[in-house]
Amino acid sequence: SYDLTQPPSVSVSPGQTASISCSGDKLGDKHVSWYQQRPGQSPVLVIYQDIERPSGIPERFSGSNSGNTATLTISGTQAMDAADYYCQTWDTSTGVFGGGTELTVL
Amino acid sequence: EVQLLESGGGLVQPGGSLRLSCAASGFTFSTYAMSWVRQAPGKGLEWVSGISGNAFGTYYADSVKGRFTISRDNSKNTLYLQMNSLRAEDTAVYYCGKEDCSGGGCPMGFDPWGQGTLVTVSS
């Protein structure tokens, strides 16, 4: 089975840039989506097809994917960005999620 | 506005069955693939199953293959998940998610998600 690995936690100061990694074998050959989940809420899509932002998602959210690593970058991080973030891809029509990263803004 | 509303969760004994529903509105349901994703208490997201827009293609995680069946009724704009032989490890909030293509395995991700329905498997 295909695995995606994320760091369990990332901390960032308000206004700074947060980077969350997601690694998998030849992940750059696949498309990656990213989801934000605040406590008690359903996940929200923030990045799809590696770099695309859905309408309504702030420009400070961006993504990249190359080699074995995809990265979600949040520029000018705000307190409201504190949440769990999950990467996701597909492996032969089977969905795969990373283990999730808790982003702390302090 | 696209909306997804799950229902059918509850408490069930190990070995029992449950059928979840996901009522969709605000889009042409038959045009889009759909998936079920679950989240055990305090844990991460786990993709469970997906189905193409025309229901010809169905896909399952190894953890539920042979026990769960995904289906859809495009005339009722409703997605289903029939869960049999339930185990304690199936306890989770179950979400349905819309994919942005018809075939399944869409690169555009799941958007939106429903509010989820809680399934608890316990004696």
PDB file of N, CA and C in Angstrom, chain B residues 82-119:
ATOM      1  N   GLN B  82     -23.293   0.820   2.804  1.00  0.00           N
ATOM      2  CA  GLN B  82     -23.783  -0.310   3.583  1.00  0.00           C
ATOM      3  C   GLN B  82     -22.607  -0.935   4.310  1.00  0.00           C
ATOM      4  N   MET B  83     -22.696  -0.973   5.637  1.00  0.00           N
ATOM      5  CA  MET B  83     -21.590  -1.478   6.447  1.00  0.00           C
ATOM      6  C   MET B  83     -22.033  -2.738   7.180  1.00  0.00           C
ATOM      7  N   ASN B  84     -21.400  -3.853   6.880  1.00  0.00           N
ATOM      8  CA  ASN B  84     -21.704  -5.136   7.515  1.00  0.00           C
ATOM      9  C   ASN B  84     -20.508  -5.618   8.328  1.00  0.00           C
ATOM     10  N   SER B  85     -20.753  -6.594   9.176  1.00  0.00           N
ATOM     11  CA  SER B  85     -19.687  -7.198  10.000  1.00  0.00           C
ATOM     12  C   SER B  85     -18.850  -6.122  10.678  1.00  0.00           C
ATOM     13  N   LEU B  86     -19.527  -5.183  11.306  1.00  0.00           N
ATOM     14  CA  LEU B  86     -18.836  -4.043  11.895  1.00  0.00           C
ATOM     15  C   LEU B  86     -17.958  -4.454  13.070  1.00  0.00           C
ATOM     16  N   ARG B  87     -16.831  -3.744  13.176  1.00  0.00           N
ATOM     17  CA  ARG B  87     -15.843  -4.001  14.219  1.00  0.00           C
ATOM     18  C   ARG B  87     -15.636  -2.740  15.050  1.00  0.00           C
ATOM     19  N   ALA B  88     -15.068  -2.915  16.230  1.00  0.00           N
ATOM     20  CA  ALA B  88     -14.800  -1.751  17.087  1.00  0.00           C
ATOM     21  C   ALA B  88     -13.948  -0.711  16.357  1.00  0.00           C
ATOM     22  N   GLU B  89     -13.029  -1.171  15.526  1.00  0.00           N
ATOM     23  CA  GLU B  89     -12.131  -0.242  14.823  1.00  0.00           C
ATOM     24  C   GLU B  89     -12.817   0.517  13.697  1.00  0.00           C
ATOM     25  N   ASP B  90     -14.083   0.215  13.429  1.00  0.00           N
ATOM     26  CA  ASP B  90     -14.855   0.991  12.455  1.00  0.00           C
ATOM     27  C   ASP B  90     -15.503   2.216  13.100  1.00  0.00           C
ATOM     28  N   THR B  91     -15.389   2.338  14.423  1.00  0.00           N
ATOM     29  CA  THR B  91     -15.932   3.496  15.131  1.00  0.00           C
ATOM     30  C   THR B  91     -15.267   4.768  14.622  1.00  0.00           C
ATOM     31  N   ALA B  92     -16.075   5.696  14.126  1.00  0.00           N
ATOM     32  CA  ALA B  92     -15.542   6.907  13.513  1.00  0.00           C
ATOM     33  C   ALA B  92     -16.673   7.838  13.104  1.00  0.00           C
ATOM     34  N   VAL B  93     -16.310   9.072  12.811  1.00  0.00           N
ATOM     35  CA  VAL B  93     -17.203   9.969  12.092  1.00  0.00           C
ATOM     36  C   VAL B  93     -17.001   9.694  10.604  1.00  0.00           C
ATOM     37  N   TYR B  94     -18.106   9.475   9.904  1.00  0.00           N
ATOM     38  CA  TYR B  94     -18.054   9.178   8.479  1.00  0.00           C
ATOM     39  C   TYR B  94     -18.521  10.401   7.697  1.00  0.00           C
ATOM     40  N   TYR B  95     -17.662  10.863   6.793  1.00  0.00           N
ATOM     41  CA  TYR B  95     -17.955  12.008   5.941  1.00  0.00           C
ATOM     42  C   TYR B  95     -18.151  11.547   4.499  1.00  0.00           C
ATOM     43  N   CYS B  96     -19.047  12.200   3.786  1.00  0.00           N
ATOM     44  CA  CYS B  96     -19.079  12.029   2.341  1.00  0.00           C
ATOM     45  C   CYS B  96     -18.446  13.274   1.711  1.00  0.00           C
ATOM     46  N   GLY B  97     -17.816  13.068   0.572  1.00  0.00           N
ATOM     47  CA  GLY B  97     -17.146  14.162  -0.119  1.00  0.00           C
ATOM     48  C   GLY B  97     -17.392  14.085  -1.609  1.00  0.00           C
ATOM     49  N   LYS B  98     -17.585  15.230  -2.229  1.00  0.00           N
ATOM     50  CA  LYS B  98     -17.809  15.314  -3.671  1.00  0.00           C
ATOM     51  C   LYS B  98     -16.462  15.437  -4.389  1.00  0.00           C
ATOM     52  N   GLU B  99     -16.277  14.625  -5.417  1.00  0.00           N
ATOM     53  CA  GLU B  99     -15.095  14.751  -6.267  1.00  0.00           C
ATOM     54  C   GLU B  99     -15.450  15.601  -7.478  1.00  0.00           C
ATOM     55  N   ASP B 100     -14.449  16.184  -8.123  1.00  0.00           N
ATOM     56  CA  ASP B 100     -14.722  17.138  -9.196  1.00  0.00           C
ATOM     57  C   ASP B 100     -14.535  16.538 -10.580  1.00  0.00           C
ATOM     58  N   CYS B 101     -14.844  15.233 -10.696  1.00  0.00           N
ATOM     59  CA  CYS B 101     -14.871  14.586 -11.991  1.00  0.00           C
ATOM     60  C   CYS B 101     -15.836  13.418 -11.884  1.00  0.00           C
ATOM     61  N   SER B 102     -16.077  12.736 -12.980  1.00  0.00           N
ATOM     62  CA  SER B 102     -17.092  11.688 -12.967  1.00  0.00           C
ATOM     63  C   SER B 102     -16.531  10.300 -12.709  1.00  0.00           C
ATOM     64  N   GLY B 103     -15.250  10.111 -13.001  1.00  0.00           N
ATOM     65  CA  GLY B 103     -14.720   8.757 -12.984  1.00  0.00           C
ATOM     66  C   GLY B 103     -14.206   8.229 -11.670  1.00  0.00           C
ATOM     67  N   GLY B 104     -13.964   9.114 -10.719  1.00  0.00           N
ATOM     68  CA  GLY B 104     -13.365   8.661  -9.468  1.00  0.00           C
ATOM     69  C   GLY B 104     -11.864   8.883  -9.490  1.00  0.00           C
ATOM     70  N   GLY B 105     -11.256   8.969  -8.327  1.00  0.00           N
ATOM     71  CA  GLY B 105      -9.830   9.233  -8.257  1.00  0.00           C
ATOM     72  C   GLY B 105      -9.461  10.584  -8.816  1.00  0.00           C
ATOM     73  N   CYS B 106     -10.336  11.557  -8.613  1.00  0.00           N
ATOM     74  CA  CYS B 106     -10.160  12.880  -9.222  1.00  0.00           C
ATOM     75  C   CYS B 106      -9.000  13.636  -8.584  1.00  0.00           C
ATOM     76  N   PRO B 107      -8.187  14.288  -9.390  1.00  0.00           N
ATOM     77  CA  PRO B 107      -7.043  15.031  -8.851  1.00  0.00           C
ATOM     78  C   PRO B 107      -7.426  16.341  -8.188  1.00  0.00           C
ATOM     79  N   MET B 108      -8.701  16.725  -8.295  1.00  0.00           N
ATOM     80  CA  MET B 108      -9.107  18.014  -7.754  1.00  0.00           C
ATOM     81  C   MET B 108      -9.531  17.934  -6.301  1.00  0.00           C
ATOM     82  N   GLY B 109      -9.414  16.770  -5.681  1.00  0.00           N
ATOM     83  CA  GLY B 109      -9.708  16.665  -4.262  1.00  0.00           C
ATOM     84  C   GLY B 109     -11.180  16.528  -3.952  1.00  0.00           C
ATOM     85  N   PHE B 110     -11.491  16.507  -2.656  1.00  0.00           N
ATOM     86  CA  PHE B 110     -12.857  16.381  -2.177  1.00  0.00           C
ATOM     87  C   PHE B 110     -13.351  17.761  -1.736  1.00  0.00           C
ATOM     88  N   ASP B 111     -14.424  18.224  -2.385  1.00  0.00           N
ATOM     89  CA  ASP B 111     -14.928  19.554  -2.082  1.00  0.00           C
ATOM     90  C   ASP B 111     -16.346  19.702  -2.558  1.00  0.00           C
ATOM     91  N   PRO B 112     -17.323  19.897  -1.652  1.00  0.00           N
ATOM     92  CA  PRO B 112     -17.127  20.030  -0.210  1.00  0.00           C
ATOM     93  C   PRO B 112     -17.229  18.685   0.501  1.00  0.00           C
ATOM     94  N   TRP B 113     -17.242  18.764   1.829  1.00  0.00           N
ATOM     95  CA  TRP B 113     -17.492  17.613   2.685  1.00  0.00           C
ATOM     96  C   TRP B 113     -18.806  17.860   3.416  1.00  0.00           C
ATOM     97  N   GLY B 114     -19.451  16.776   3.815  1.00  0.00           N
ATOM     98  CA  GLY B 114     -20.619  16.916   4.666  1.00  0.00           C
ATOM     99  C   GLY B 114     -20.190  17.172   6.102  1.00  0.00           C
ATOM    100  N   GLN B 115     -21.171  17.230   6.987  1.00  0.00           N
ATOM    101  CA  GLN B 115     -20.883  17.509   8.396  1.00  0.00           C
ATOM    102  C   GLN B 115     -20.497  16.259   9.169  1.00  0.00           C
ATOM    103  N   GLY B 116     -20.713  15.088   8.542  1.00  0.00           N
ATOM    104  CA  GLY B 116     -20.324  13.829   9.167  1.00  0.00           C
ATOM    105  C   GLY B 116     -21.424  13.204  10.006  1.00  0.00           C
ATOM    106  N   THR B 117     -21.352  11.879  10.133  1.00  0.00           N
ATOM    107  CA  THR B 117     -22.262  11.136  10.998  1.00  0.00           C
ATOM    108  C   THR B 117     -21.443  10.132  11.793  1.00  0.00           C
ATOM    109  N   LEU B 118     -21.712  10.043  13.098  1.00  0.00           N
ATOM    110  CA  LEU B 118     -20.906   9.224  13.992  1.00  0.00           C
ATOM    111  C   LEU B 118     -21.426   7.790  14.051  1.00  0.00           C
ATOM    112  N   VAL B 119     -20.516   6.863  13.829  1.00  0.00           N
ATOM    113  CA  VAL B 119     -20.806   5.438  13.975  1.00  0.00           C
ATOM    114  C   VAL B 119     -19.998   4.907  15.153  1.00  0.00           C
TER     115      VAL B 119
END
